[in-house]
Short mmCIF file of C-alpha atoms in Angstrom, two decimals:
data_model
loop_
_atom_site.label_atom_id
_atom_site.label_comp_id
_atom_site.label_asym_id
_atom_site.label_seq_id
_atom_site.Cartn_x
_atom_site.Cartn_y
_atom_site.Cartn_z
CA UNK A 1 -6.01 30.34 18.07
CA UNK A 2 -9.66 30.64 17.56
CA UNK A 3 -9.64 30.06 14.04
CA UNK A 4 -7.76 27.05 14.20
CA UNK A 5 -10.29 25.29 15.77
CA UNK A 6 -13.20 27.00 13.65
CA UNK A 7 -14.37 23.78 10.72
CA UNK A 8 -13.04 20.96 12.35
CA UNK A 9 -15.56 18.08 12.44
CA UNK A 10 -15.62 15.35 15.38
CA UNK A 11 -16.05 12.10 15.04
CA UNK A 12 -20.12 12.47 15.10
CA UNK A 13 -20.36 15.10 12.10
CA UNK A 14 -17.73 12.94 10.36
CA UNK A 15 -20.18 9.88 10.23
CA UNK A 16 -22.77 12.10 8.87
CA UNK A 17 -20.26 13.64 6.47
CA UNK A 18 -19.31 9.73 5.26
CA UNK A 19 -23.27 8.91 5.41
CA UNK A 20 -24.15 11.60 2.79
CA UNK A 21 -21.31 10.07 0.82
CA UNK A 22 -21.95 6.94 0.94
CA UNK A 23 -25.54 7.71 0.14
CA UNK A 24 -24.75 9.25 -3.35
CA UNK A 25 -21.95 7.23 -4.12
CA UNK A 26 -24.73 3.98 -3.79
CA UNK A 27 -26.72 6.13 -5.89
CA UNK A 28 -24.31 6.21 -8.57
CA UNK A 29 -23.56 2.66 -8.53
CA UNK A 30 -27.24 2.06 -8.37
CA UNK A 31 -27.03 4.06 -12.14
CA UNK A 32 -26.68 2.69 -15.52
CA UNK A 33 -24.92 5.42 -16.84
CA UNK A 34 -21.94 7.60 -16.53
CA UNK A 35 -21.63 9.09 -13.41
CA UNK A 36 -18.57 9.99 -10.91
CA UNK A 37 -18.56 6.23 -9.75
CA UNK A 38 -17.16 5.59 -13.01
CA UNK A 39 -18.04 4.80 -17.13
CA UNK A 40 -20.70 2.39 -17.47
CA UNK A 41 -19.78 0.29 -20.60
CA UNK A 42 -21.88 -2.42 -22.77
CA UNK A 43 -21.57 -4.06 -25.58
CA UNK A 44 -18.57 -5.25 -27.20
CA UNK A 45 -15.13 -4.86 -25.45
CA UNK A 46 -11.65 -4.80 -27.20
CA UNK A 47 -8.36 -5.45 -25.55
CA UNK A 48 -6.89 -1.60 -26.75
CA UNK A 49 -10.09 -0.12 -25.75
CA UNK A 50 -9.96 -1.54 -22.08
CA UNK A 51 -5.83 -0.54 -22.26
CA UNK A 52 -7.42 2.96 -22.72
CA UNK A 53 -9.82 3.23 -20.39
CA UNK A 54 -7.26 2.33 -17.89
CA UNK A 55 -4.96 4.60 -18.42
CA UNK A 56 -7.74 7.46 -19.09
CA UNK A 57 -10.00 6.76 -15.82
CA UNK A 58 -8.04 4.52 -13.35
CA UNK A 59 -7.79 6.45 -10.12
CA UNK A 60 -3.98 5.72 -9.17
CA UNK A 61 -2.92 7.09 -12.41
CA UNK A 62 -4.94 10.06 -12.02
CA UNK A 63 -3.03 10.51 -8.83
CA UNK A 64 0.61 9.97 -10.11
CA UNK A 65 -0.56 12.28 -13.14
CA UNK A 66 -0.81 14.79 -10.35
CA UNK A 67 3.12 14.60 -10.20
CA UNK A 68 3.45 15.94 -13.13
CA UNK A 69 2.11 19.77 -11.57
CA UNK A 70 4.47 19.13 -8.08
CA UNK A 71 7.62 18.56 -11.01
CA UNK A 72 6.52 22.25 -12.58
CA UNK A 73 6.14 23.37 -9.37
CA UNK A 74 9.30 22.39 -8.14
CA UNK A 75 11.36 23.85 -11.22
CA UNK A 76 9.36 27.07 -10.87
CA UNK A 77 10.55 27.58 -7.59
CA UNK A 78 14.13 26.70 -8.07
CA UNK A 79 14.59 29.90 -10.21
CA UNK A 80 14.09 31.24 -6.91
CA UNK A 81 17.98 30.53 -6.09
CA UNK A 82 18.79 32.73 -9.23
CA UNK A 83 16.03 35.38 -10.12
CA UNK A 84 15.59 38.49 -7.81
CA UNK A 85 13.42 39.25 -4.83
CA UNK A 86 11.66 42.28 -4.20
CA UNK A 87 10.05 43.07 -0.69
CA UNK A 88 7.44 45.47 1.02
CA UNK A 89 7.63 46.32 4.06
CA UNK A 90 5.55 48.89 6.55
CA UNK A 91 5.34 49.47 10.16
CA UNK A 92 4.23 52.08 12.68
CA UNK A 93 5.83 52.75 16.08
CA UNK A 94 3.91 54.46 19.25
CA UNK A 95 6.57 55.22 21.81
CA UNK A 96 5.72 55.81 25.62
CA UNK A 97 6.52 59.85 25.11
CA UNK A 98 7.91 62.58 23.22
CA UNK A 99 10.83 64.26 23.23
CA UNK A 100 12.09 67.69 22.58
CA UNK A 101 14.84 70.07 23.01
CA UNK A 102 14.85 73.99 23.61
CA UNK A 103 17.18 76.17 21.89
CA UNK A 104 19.10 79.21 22.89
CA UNK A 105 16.43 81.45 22.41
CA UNK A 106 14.16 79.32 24.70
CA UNK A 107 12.04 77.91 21.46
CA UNK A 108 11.02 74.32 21.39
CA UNK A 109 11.56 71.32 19.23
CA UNK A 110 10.52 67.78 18.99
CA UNK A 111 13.75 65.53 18.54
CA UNK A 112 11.18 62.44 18.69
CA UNK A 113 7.77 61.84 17.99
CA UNK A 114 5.59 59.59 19.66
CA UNK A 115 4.22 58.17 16.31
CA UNK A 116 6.39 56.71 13.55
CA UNK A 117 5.22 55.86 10.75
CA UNK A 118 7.75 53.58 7.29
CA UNK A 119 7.07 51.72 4.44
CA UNK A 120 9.79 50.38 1.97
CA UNK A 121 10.48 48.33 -0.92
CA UNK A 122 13.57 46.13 -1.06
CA UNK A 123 15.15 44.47 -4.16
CA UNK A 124 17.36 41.49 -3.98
CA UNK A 125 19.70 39.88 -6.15
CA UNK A 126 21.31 36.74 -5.49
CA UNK A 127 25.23 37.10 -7.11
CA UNK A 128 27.06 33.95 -6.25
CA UNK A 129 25.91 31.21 -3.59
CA UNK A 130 27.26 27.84 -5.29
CA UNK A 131 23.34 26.81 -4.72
CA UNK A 132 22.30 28.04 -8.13
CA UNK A 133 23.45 25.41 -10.64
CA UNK A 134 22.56 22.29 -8.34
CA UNK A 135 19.37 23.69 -7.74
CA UNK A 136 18.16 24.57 -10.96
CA UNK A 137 20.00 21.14 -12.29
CA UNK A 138 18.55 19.18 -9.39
CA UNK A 139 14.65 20.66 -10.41
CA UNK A 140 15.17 19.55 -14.09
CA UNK A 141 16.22 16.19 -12.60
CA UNK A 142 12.70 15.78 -10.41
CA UNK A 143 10.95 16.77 -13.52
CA UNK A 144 12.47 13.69 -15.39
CA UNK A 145 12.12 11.41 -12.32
CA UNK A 146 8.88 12.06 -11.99
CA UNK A 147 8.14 11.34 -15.59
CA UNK A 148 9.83 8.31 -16.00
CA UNK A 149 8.19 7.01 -12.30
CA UNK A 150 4.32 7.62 -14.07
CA UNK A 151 5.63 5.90 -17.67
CA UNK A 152 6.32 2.61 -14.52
CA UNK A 153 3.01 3.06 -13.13
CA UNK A 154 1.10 3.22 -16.29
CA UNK A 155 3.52 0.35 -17.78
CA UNK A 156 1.79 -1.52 -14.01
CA UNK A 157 -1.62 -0.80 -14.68
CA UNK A 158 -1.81 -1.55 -18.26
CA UNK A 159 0.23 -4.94 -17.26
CA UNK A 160 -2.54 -5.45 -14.65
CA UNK A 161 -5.34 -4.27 -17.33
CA UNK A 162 -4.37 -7.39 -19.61
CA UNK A 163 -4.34 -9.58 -17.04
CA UNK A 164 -7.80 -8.61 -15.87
CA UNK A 165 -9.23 -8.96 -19.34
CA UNK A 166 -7.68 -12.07 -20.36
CA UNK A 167 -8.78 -13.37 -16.70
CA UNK A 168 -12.10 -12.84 -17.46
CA UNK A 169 -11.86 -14.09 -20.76
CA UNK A 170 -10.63 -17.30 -19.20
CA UNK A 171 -13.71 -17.01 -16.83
CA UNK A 172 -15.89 -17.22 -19.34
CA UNK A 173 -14.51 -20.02 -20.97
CA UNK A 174 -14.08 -22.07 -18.12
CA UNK A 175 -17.82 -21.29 -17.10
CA UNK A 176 -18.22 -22.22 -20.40
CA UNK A 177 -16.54 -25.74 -20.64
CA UNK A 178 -18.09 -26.30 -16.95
CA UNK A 179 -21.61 -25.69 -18.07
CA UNK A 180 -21.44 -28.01 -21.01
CA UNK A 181 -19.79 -30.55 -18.48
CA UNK A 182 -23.13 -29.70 -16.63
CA UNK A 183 -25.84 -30.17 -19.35
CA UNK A 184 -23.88 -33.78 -20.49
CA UNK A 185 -24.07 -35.09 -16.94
CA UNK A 186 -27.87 -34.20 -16.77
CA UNK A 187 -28.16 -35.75 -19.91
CA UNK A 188 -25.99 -38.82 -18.75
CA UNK A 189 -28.20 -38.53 -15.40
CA UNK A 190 -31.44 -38.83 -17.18
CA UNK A 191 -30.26 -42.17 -19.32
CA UNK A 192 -29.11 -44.00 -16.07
CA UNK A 193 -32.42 -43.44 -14.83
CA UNK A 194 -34.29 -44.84 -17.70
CA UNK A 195 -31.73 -47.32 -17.98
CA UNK A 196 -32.41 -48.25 -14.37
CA UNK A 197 -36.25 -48.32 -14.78
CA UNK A 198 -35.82 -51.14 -17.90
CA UNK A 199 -33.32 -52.64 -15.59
CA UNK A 200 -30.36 -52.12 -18.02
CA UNK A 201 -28.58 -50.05 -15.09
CA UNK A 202 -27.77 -51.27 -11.40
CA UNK A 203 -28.58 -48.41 -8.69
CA UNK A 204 -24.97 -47.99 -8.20
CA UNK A 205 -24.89 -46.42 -11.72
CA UNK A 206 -27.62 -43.65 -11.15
CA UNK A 207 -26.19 -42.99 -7.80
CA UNK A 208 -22.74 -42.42 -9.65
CA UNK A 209 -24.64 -40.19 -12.02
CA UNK A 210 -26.29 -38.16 -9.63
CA UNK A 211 -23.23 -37.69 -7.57
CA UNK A 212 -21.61 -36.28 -11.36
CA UNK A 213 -24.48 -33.82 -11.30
CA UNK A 214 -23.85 -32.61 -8.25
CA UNK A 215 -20.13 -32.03 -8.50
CA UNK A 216 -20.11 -30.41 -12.32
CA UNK A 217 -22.70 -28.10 -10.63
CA UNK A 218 -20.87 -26.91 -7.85
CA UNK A 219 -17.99 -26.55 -10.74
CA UNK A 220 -20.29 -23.92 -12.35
CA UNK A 221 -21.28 -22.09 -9.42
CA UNK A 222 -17.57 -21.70 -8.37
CA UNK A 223 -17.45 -20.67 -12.00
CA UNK A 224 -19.50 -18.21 -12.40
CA UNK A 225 -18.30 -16.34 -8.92
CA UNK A 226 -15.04 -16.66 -10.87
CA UNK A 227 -16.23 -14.64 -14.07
CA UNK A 228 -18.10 -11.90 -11.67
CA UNK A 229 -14.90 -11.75 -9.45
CA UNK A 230 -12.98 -10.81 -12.70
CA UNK A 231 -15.32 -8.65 -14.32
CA UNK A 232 -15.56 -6.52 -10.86
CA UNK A 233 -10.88 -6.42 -11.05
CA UNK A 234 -11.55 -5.24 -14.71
CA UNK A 235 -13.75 -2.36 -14.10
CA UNK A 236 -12.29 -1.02 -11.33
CA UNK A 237 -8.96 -1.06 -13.05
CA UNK A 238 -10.88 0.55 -15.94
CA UNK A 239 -12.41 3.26 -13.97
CA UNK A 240 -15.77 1.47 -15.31
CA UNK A 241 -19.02 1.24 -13.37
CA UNK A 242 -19.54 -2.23 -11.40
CA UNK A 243 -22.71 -2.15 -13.11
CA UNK A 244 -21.28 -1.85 -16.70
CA UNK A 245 -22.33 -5.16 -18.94
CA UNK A 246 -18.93 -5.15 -21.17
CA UNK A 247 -18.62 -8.26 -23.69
CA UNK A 248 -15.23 -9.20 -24.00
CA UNK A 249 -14.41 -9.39 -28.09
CA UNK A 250 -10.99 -10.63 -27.57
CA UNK A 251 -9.21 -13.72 -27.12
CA UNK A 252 -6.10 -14.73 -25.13
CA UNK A 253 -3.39 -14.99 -28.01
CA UNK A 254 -0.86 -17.82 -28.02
CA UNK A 255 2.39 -16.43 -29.98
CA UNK A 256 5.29 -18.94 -30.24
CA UNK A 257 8.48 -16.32 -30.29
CA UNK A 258 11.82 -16.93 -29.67
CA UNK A 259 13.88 -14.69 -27.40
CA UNK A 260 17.61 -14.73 -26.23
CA UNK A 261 18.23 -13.97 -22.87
CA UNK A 262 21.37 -11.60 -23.92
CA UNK A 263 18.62 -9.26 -25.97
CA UNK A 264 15.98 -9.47 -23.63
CA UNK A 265 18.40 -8.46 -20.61
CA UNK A 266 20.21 -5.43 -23.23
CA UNK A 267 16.86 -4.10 -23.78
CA UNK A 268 15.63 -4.36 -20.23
CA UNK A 269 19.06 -2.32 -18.90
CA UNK A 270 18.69 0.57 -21.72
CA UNK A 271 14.73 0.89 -21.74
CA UNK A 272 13.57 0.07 -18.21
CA UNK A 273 11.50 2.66 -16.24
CA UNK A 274 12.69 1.53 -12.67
CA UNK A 275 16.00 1.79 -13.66
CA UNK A 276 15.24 5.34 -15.11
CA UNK A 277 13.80 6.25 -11.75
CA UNK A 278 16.86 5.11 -9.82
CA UNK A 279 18.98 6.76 -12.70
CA UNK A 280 17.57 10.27 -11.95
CA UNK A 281 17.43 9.63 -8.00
CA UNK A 282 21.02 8.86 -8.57
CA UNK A 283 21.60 12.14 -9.95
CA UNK A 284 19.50 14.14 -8.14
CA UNK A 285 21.44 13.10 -4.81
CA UNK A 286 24.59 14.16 -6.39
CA UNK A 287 23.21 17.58 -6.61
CA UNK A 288 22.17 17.55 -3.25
CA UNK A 289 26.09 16.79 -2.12
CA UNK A 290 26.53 19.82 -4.22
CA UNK A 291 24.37 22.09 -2.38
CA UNK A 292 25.38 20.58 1.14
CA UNK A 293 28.96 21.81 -0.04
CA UNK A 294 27.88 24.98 -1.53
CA UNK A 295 27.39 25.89 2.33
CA UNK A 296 31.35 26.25 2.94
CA UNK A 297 31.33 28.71 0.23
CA UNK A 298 30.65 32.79 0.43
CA UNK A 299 27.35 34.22 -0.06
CA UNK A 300 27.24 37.44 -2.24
CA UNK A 301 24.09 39.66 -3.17
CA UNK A 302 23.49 42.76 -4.35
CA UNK A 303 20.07 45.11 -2.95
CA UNK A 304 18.57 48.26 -3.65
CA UNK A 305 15.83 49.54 -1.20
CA UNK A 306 13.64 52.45 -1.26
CA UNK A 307 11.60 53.70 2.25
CA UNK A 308 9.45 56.32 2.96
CA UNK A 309 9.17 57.36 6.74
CA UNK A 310 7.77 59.85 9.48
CA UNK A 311 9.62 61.25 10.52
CA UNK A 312 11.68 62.14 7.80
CA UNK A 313 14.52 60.18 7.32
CA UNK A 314 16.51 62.87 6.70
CA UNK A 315 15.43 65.23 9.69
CA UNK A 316 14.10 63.44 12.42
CA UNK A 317 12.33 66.31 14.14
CA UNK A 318 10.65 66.92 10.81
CA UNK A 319 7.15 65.50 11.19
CA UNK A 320 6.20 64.78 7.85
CA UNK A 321 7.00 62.67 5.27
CA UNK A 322 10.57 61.76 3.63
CA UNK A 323 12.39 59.17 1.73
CA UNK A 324 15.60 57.39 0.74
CA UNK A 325 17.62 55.02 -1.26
CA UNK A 326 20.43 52.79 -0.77
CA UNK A 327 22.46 50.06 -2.92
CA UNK A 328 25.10 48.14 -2.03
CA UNK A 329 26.31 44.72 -2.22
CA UNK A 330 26.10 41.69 1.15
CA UNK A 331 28.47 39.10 1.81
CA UNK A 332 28.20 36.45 4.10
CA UNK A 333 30.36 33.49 4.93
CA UNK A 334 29.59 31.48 8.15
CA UNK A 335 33.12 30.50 9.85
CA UNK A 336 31.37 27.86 12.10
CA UNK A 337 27.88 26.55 12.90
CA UNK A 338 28.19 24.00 15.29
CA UNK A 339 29.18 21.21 12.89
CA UNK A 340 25.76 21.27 11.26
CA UNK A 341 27.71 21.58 7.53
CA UNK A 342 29.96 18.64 8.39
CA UNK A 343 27.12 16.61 9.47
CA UNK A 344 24.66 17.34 6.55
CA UNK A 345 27.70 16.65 4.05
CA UNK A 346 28.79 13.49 5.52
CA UNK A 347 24.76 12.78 5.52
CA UNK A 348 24.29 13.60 1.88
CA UNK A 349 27.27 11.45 0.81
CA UNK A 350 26.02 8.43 2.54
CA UNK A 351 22.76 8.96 0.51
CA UNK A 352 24.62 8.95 -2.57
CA UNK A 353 26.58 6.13 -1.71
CA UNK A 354 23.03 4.22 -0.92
CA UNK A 355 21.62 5.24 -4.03
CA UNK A 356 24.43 3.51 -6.34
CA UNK A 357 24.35 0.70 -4.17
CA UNK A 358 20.59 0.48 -4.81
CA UNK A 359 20.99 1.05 -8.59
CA UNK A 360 23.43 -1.38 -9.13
CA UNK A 361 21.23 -3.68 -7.07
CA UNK A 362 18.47 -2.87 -9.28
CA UNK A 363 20.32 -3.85 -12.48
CA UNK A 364 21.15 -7.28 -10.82
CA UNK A 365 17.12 -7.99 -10.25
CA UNK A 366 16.50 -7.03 -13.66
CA UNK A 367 18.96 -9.34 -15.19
CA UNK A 368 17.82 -12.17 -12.72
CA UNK A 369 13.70 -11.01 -13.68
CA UNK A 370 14.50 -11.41 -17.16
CA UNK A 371 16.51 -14.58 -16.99
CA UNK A 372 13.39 -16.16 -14.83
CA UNK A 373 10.81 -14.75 -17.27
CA UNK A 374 12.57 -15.88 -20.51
CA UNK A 375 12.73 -19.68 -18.57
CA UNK A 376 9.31 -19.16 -17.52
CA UNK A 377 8.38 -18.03 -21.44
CA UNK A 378 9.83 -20.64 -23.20
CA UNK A 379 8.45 -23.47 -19.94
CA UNK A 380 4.67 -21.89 -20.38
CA UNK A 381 4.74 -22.36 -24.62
CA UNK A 382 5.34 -26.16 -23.70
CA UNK A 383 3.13 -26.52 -21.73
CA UNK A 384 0.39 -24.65 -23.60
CA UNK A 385 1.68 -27.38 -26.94
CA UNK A 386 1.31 -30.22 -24.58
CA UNK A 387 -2.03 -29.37 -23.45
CA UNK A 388 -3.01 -28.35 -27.14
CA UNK A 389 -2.16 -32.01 -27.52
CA UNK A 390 -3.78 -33.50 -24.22
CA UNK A 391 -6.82 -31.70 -25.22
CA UNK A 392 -7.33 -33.76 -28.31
CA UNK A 393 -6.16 -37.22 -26.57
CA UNK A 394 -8.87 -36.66 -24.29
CA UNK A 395 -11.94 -35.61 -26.77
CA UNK A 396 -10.99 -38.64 -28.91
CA UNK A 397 -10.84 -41.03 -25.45
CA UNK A 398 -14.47 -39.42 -24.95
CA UNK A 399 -15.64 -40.42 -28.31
CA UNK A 400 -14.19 -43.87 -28.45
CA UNK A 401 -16.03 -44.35 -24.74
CA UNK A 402 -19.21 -43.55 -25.62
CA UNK A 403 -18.99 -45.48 -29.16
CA UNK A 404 -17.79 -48.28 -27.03
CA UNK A 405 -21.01 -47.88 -24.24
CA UNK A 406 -23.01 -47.99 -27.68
CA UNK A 407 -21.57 -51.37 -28.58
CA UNK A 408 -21.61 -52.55 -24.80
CA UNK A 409 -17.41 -52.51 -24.07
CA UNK A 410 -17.29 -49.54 -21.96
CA UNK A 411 -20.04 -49.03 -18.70
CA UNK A 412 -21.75 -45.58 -18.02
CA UNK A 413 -19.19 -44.71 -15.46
CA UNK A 414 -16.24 -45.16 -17.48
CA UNK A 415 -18.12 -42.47 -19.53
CA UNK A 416 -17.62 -40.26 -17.20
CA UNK A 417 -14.49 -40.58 -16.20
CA UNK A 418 -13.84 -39.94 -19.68
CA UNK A 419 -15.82 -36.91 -19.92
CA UNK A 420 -14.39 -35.35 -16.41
CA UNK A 421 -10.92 -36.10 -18.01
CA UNK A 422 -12.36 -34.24 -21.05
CA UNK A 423 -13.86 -31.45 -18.78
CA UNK A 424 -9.94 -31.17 -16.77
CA UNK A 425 -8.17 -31.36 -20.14
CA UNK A 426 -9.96 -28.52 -21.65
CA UNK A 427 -9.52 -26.09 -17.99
CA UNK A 428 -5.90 -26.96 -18.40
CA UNK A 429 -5.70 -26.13 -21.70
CA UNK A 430 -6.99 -22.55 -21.46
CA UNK A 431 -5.30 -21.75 -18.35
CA UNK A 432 -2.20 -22.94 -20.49
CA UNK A 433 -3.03 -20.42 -22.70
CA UNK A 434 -3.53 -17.49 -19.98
CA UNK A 435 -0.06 -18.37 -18.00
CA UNK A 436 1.82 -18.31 -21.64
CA UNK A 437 0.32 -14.94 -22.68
CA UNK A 438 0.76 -13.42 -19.24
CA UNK A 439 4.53 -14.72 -19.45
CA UNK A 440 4.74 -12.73 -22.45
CA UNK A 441 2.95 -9.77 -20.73
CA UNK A 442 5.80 -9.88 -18.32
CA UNK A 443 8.67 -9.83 -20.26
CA UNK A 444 7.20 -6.94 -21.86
CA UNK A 445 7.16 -4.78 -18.93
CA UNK A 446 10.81 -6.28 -17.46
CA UNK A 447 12.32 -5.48 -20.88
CA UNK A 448 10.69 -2.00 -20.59
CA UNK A 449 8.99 -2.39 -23.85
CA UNK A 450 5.10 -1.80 -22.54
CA UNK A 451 3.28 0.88 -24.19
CA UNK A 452 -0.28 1.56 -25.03
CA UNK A 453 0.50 0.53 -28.74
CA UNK A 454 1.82 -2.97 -27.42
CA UNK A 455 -0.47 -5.54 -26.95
CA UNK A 456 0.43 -9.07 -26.56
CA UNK A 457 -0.96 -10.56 -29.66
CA UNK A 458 2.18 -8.81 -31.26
CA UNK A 459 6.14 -10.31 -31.02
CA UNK A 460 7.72 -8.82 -27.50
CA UNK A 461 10.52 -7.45 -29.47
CA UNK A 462 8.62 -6.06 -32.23
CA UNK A 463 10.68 -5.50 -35.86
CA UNK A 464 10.75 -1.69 -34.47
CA UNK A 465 13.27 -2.34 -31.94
CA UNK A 466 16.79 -3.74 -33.00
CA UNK A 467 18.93 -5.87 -30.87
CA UNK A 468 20.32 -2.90 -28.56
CA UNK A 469 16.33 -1.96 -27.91
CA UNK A 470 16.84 1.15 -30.15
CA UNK A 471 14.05 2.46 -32.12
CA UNK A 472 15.13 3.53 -35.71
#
């Protein structure tokens, strides 16, 4: 009882335990190096390389990786059902008194001693218990669920990886495209004034100008939070430092690829890892009816035992040491236990019934994913053309404004109306780009066809997979 309470901190040495913590896990991060906060990275940053690090250093991997040892623990100890068991056992007895006897010729003997004294060794060997083939079938099965539910959590993280680099890639070029906004207005700012002084420009038009300051400035603040907000996702996904100073080499890809629904949903039913899991759960669960039935059936085991004992075994008024064997062969078959086999069957069966219920269910929402995402593909390449196009309407309507202020047709403020256009047109058009190559990021994982060797500047169904999603 006493030891159970020995080690246990209250709440007071727990805030000290989380202070000292905290206070080297600050001084990691205070670090610009390695240390157990994470890698500290700088200088140039490719796509793979950040795929990598992911799936090296991110902390929920590391803890579904730690499946893999429960799975080889849990087929080690199914052999248990099959291999032998061998036991030692010892005890010692004090009884209240001894006992004797006399004999005819008035000597005395001790029939029982007050001290007894055994040790044994006992081998097992299970013969027949209808438990061995669904266990040892059922263990193989975790060991494949398990695998195939890390391959969906690293197919997650690596989804979420991309989408954290190319989000701060976007960052960057939206703080980008904000900034030059930024400088222009200044610039636009400064001629209205001068403008003004000569009396070229009414108030009206430096008031406008300074208002155009002050909005494309707020634009770049909001900005640059943006780019620090996605840098921060990125290394943590990474496993990175906070403090790291990556540069980001590459940029979001726009690949125009066409791809029929009826191969994208083929490939997502034979290759997907959810459907894998619920596969093997599937399977498992029949094993587990197996075993619940196993428990109508006879139990048979052979044994072999050894024990040494004082008394001896063989004379019990012989104080002193003795031993002996037996072998022989246990059967056991329980005629009734209160229902509790009926109940766990009709338990186990309901399970299974659940299970292909929920597998079924989860081939329907992967057809109806991939149906959505293929829509969603082809909507997002559209719209990524159209604001390709956009883009270039408005640069030229910039150009043809501010030739046209030269000339006196066009006024400062339709300037920058054009140039706000100009600064919209260009967001649009690179957030065009990062919906259509997430899209394709998507599909990638619903069809099951994520890996570290994918990236999305290659086709989604890559000339290595054939129409049934078969590798040659």
């Amino acid at each position: 009882l006493l030891a159970g309470c020995v080690g246990v901190p209250d709440a007071e040495q727990m805030r000290d335990i989380r202070a000292e913590a905290a206070g080297r896990r600050l001084d990691d991060l205070s670090q610009k190096t390695t240390t157990e906060s994470g890698v500290y990275l700088s200088g140039p940053l490719l796509l793979w390389e950040a795929v990598a690090l992911a799936h090296g250093n991110n902390r929920s991997l590391q803890q579904d990786e730690q499946g893999r040892e429960i799975a080889r623990g849990r087929v080690q100890a199914s052999y248990s059902e099959a291999l032998p068991s061998l036991g030692l056992t010892g005890s010692y007895l004090r009884l209240d008194e001894e006992r004797g006897a006399t004999t005819a010729d008035g000597a005395y003997y001790t029939t029982r001693f007050q001290d007894q004294y055994g040790a044994g060794l006992k081998l097992t060997q299970p013969l027949f218990n209808g438990r061995i083939g669904a266990a040892l079938r059922a263990a193989k099965l975790y060991d494949e669920w398990t695998a195939a539910a890390i391959r969906a959590a690293v197919e997650s993280v690596q989804r979420e990886t991309i989408r954290a680099y190319y989000a701060a890639v976007l960052s960057e070029h939206l703080l980008d495209v904000n900034q030059r906004a930024l400088e222009t207005a200044e610039r636009q700012l400064e001629n209205a004034q001068a403008r003004r002084r000569q009396g070229m420009a009414s108030n009206y038009d430096e008031l406008r100008a300074q208002v155009e300051v002050s909005n494309f400035r707020a634009q770049v603040l909001q900005a640059r939070n943006d780019k620090d907000m996605a840098y921060t996702a990125l290394y943590r996904l990474m496993g990175a430092s906070p403090e790291s100073a990556a540069e980001l080499v590459d940029e979001v890809p726009l690949v125009a690829e066409e791809i029929s629904f009826a191969d994208a949903a083929r490939t997502a039913l034979e290759r997907r890892a959810d459907l894998a899991v619920a596969e093997y759960a599937l399977r498992m669960q029949r094993e587990s009816v197996a075993v619940a039935k196993s428990r109508y059936l006879p139990e048979v085991s052979g044994y072999a035992s050894q024990n040494w004992a004082n008394p001896d075994p063989h004379d019990s008024s012989r104080a002193d040491w003795g031993d002996e064997w037996q072998a022989g062969v246990q059967v056991s078959l329980p005629l009734f236990d209160g229902l509790d086999r009926r109940g766990t069957l009709i338990q186990e069966r309901a399970k299974l019934r659940q299970l292909e219920i929920g597998l079924r269910d989860a081939e329907d929402q992967a057809v109806s994913e991939i149906r959505q995402l293929v829509l969603s593909l082809k909507t997002a390449e559209e719209f990524a053309n159209s604001q390709s196009q956009n883009l270039e309407t408005a640069r030229e309507a910039l150009r043809l404004v501010e030739s046209g202020l030269k000339e006196g047709q066009n006024t400062p403020v339709e300037v920058m109306d054009a140039r706000q256009a100009l600064t919209t047109a260009s967001a649009n058009y690179y957030q065009s780009i990062f919906t259509h190559a997430m899209a394709r990021v998507a599909l990638q994982q619903a069809m099951g066809l994520m890996s570290p060797d994918v990236l999305p500047d290659a086709p989604v169904l890559r000339p290595d997979v054939d129409s049934n999603g078969e590798m040659p």
